[in-house]
PDB file of C-alpha atoms in Angstrom:
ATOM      1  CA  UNK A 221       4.979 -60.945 -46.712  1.00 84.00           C
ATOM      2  CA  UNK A 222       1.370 -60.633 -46.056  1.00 91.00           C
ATOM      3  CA  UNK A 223       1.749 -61.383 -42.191  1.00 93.00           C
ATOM      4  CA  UNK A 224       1.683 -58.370 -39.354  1.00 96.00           C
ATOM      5  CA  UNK A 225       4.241 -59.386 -37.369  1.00 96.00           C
ATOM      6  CA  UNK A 226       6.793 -57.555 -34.549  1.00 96.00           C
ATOM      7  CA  UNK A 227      10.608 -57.939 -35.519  1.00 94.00           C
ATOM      8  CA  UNK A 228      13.551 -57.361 -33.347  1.00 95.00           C
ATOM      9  CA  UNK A 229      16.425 -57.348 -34.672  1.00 92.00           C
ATOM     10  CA  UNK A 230      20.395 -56.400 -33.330  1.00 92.00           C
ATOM     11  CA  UNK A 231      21.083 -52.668 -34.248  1.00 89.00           C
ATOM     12  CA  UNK A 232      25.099 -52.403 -34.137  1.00 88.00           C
ATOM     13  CA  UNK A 233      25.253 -56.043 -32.969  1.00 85.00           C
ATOM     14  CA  UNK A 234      24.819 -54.692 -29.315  1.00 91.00           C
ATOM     15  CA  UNK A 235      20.891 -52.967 -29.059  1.00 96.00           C
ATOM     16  CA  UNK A 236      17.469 -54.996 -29.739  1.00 96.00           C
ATOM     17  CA  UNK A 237      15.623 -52.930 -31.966  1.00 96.00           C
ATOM     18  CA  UNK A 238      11.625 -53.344 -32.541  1.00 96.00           C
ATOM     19  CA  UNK A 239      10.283 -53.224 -36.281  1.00 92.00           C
ATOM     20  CA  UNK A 240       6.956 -53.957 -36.694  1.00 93.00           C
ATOM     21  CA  UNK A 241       6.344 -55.350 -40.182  1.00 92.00           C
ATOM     22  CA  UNK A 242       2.730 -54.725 -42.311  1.00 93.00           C
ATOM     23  CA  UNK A 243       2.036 -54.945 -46.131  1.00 93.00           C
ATOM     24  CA  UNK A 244       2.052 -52.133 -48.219  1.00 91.00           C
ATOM     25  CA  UNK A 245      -1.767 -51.919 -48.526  1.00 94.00           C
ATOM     26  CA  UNK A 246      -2.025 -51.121 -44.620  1.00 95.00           C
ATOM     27  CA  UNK A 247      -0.020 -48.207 -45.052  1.00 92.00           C
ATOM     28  CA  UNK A 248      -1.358 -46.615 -48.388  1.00 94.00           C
ATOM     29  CA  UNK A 249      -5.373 -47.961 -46.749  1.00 96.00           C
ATOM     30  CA  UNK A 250      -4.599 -45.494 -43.675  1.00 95.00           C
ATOM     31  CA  UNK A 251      -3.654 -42.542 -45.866  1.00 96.00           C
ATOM     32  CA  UNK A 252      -6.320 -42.401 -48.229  1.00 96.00           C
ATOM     33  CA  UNK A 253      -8.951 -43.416 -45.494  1.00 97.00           C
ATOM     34  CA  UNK A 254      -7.668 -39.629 -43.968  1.00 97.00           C
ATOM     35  CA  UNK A 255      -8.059 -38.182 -47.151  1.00 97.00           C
ATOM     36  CA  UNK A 256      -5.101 -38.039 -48.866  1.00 97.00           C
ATOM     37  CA  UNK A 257      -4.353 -38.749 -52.472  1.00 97.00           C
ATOM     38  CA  UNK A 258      -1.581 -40.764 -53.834  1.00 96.00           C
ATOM     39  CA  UNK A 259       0.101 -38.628 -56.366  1.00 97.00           C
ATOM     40  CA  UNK A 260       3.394 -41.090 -56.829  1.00 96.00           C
ATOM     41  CA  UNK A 261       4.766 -44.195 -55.849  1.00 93.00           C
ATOM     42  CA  UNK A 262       8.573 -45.262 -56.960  1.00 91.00           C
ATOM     43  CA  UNK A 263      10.682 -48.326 -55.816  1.00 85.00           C
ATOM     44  CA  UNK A 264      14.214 -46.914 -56.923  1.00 82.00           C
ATOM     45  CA  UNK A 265      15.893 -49.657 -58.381  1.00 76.00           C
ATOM     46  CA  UNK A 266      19.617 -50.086 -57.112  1.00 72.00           C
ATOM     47  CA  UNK A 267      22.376 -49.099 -59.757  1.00 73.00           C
ATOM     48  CA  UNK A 268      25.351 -50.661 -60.795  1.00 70.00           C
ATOM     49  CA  UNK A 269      26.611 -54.475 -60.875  1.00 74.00           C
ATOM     50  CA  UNK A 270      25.295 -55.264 -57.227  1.00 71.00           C
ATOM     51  CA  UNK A 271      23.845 -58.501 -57.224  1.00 74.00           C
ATOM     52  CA  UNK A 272      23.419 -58.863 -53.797  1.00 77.00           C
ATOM     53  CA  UNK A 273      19.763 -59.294 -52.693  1.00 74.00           C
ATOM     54  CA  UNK A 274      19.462 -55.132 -51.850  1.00 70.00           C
ATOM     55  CA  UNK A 275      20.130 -55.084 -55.305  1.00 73.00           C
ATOM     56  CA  UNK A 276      17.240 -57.368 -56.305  1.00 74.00           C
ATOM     57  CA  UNK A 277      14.826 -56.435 -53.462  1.00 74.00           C
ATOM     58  CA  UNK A 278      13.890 -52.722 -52.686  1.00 72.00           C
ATOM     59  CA  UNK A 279      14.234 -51.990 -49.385  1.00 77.00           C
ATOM     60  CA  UNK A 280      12.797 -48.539 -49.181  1.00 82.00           C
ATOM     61  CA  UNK A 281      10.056 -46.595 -51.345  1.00 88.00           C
ATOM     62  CA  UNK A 282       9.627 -43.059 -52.487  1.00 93.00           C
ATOM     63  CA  UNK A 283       5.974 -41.527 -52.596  1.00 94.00           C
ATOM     64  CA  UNK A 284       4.075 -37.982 -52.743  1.00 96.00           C
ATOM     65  CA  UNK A 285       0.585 -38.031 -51.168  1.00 96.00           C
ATOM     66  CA  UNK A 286      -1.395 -34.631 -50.940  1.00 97.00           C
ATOM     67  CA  UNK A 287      -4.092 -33.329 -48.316  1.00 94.00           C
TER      68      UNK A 287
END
């Protein structure tokens, strides 16, 4: 998890897509090292009887930063 890395992955099974991978502490460091303020963070939990591993492993994040 902790290691910057450079994905790429098949988007529609036909187009290499880049993704460049980074913990969460590199993004949150470069926003409050610019002077914003973290106001909320949320991983939405998934709802239902999914148990597949979207369901068990958040896969995007919700969060309010001010200037």
């Amino acid at each position: 998890y902790f290691k910057r890395r450079k994905l790429i992955r098949k988007w529609g099974g036909k187009m290499d897509v880049e993704f460049y991978h980074k913990p969460l502490e590199d993004y949150f460091s470069a926003f409050l090292e610019i002077g914003f303020e973290l106001l909320s963070f949320k991983e939405p939990a998934s709802i239902g009887k999914d148990k597949s591993w979207h369901s068990r492993n958040p896969t995007f994040l919700v969060f309010k930063i001010k200037k």
